XYZ file of C-alpha atoms in Angstrom:
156
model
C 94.001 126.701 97.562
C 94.888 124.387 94.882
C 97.272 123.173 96.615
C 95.227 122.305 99.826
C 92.944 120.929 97.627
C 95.565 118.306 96.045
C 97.045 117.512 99.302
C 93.034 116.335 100.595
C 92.497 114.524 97.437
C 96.614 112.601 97.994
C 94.972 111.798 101.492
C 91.746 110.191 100.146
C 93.669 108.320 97.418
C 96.067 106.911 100.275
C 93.072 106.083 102.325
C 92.047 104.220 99.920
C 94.434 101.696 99.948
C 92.945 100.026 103.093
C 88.956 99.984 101.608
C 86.835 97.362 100.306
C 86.988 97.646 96.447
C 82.554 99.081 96.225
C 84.753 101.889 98.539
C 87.904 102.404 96.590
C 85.643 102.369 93.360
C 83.741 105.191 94.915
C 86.797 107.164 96.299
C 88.568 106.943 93.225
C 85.290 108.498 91.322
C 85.090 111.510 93.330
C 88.548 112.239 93.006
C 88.702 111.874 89.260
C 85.503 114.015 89.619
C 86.993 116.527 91.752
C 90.078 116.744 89.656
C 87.772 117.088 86.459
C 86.124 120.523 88.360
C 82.169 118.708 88.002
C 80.033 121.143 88.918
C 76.609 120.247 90.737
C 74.030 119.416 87.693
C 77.176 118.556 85.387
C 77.319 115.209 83.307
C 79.865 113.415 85.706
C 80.549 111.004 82.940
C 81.244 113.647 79.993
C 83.445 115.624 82.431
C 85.440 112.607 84.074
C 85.976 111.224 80.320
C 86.873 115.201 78.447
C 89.492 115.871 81.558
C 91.020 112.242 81.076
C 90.830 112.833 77.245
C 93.003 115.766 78.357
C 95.453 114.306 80.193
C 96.096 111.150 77.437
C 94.353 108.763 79.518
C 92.215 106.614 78.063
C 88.459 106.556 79.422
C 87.626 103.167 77.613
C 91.359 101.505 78.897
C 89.764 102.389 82.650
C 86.859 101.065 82.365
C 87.775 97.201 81.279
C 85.968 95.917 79.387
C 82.769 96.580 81.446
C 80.097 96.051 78.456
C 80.963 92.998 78.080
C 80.111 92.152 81.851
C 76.257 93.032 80.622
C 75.307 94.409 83.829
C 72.343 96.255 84.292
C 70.652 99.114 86.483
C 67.709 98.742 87.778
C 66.074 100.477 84.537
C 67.781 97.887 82.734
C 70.087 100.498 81.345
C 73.544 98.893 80.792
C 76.343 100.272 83.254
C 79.154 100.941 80.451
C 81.825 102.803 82.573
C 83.019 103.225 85.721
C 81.049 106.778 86.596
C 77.746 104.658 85.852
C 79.261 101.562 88.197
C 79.647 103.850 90.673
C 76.373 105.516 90.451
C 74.845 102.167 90.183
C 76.389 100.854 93.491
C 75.920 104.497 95.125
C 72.199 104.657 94.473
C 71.055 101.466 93.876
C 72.946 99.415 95.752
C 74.570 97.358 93.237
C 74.333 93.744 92.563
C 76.083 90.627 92.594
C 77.113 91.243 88.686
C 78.717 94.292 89.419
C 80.294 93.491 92.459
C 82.181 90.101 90.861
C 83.003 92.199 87.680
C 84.480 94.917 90.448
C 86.526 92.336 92.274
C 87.614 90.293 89.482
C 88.386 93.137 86.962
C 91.397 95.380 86.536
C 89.709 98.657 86.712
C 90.181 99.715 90.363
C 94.376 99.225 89.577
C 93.512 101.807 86.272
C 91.269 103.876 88.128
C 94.834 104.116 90.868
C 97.152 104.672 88.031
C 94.564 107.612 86.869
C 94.836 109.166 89.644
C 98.506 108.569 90.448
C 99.536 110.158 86.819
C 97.419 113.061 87.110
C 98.899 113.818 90.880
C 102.826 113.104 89.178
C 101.554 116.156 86.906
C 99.976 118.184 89.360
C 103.368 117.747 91.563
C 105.191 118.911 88.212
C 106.246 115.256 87.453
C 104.953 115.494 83.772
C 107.464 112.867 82.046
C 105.510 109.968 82.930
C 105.815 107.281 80.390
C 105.271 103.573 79.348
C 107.356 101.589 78.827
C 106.509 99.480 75.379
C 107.103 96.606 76.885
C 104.057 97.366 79.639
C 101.677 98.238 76.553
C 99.265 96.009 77.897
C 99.067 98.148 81.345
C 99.625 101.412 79.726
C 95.742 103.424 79.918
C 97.156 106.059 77.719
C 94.983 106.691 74.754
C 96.900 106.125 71.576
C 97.979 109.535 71.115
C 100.503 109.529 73.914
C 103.854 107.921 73.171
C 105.398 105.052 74.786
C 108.966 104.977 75.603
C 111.982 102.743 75.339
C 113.349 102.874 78.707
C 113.663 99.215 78.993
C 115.439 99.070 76.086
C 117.844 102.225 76.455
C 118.708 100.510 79.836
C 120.564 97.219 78.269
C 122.109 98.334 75.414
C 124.283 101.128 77.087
């Protein structure tokens, strides 16, 4: 079972790949969400962001520096993470804000890395690293080390 259920969620992230980025951000969302075992009636957000915490991913690296965007439901709420971007777009439809700050950020790449890193682990692949150099890229929290493969490579 587990593993049927990581092959379907592989097949959506590769599906992915050919999707509009409103799509992708969605996609990407449930799969996180999926992987993070929300249950119906569950805080999405507090799930997504405990499992990540789990994993050494950083919640805040994902999400890009989306406050700073100052976009807005409908409410007027601020949308300060991806879950609420997606939530925002799902049931709202979005806006013009969101969708330029989706297009022009970095957070559907970290949202893919996510995803790819937890799948590595779930395949048994559990050595995955960054390298120092690739700091700025890395959306480890700060607990997790980085490595020196770079490095290690030149001065054998």
């Amino acid at each position: 079972s587990d593993f049927d259920n990581l092959r379907l969620y592989i097949e959506y992230y590769v599906r992915a790949e050919y999707l509009d980025e409103i799509s992708k951000l969605v996609l990407y969302t449930s799969i996180l969400a999926k992987f993070s075992n929300v249950k119906q009636g569950q805080d999405t957000d507090k799930a997504i962001r405990q499992f990540l915490k789990s994993n050494h991913l950083s919640f805040e690296k994902i999400n890009c520096g989306i406050t700073g965007a100052k976009i807005k439901n409908s409410k007027g709420k601020p949308i300060d993470n991806f879950v609420k971007l997606r939530n925002f777009i799902i049931h709202q439809l979005g806006n013009q804000s969101a969708e330029n700050f989706l297009r022009d950020s970095n957070m559907l790449f970290n949202l893919k890395m996510a995803i790819t890193i937890i799948i590595l682990k779930k395949l048994g692949i559990c050595d995955v690293h960054f390298d120092k150099y690739f700091h700025e890229i890395s959306i480890f929290d700060d607990s997790y080390p980085e490595s020196e493969s770079l490095k290690n490579l030149f001065t054998r």
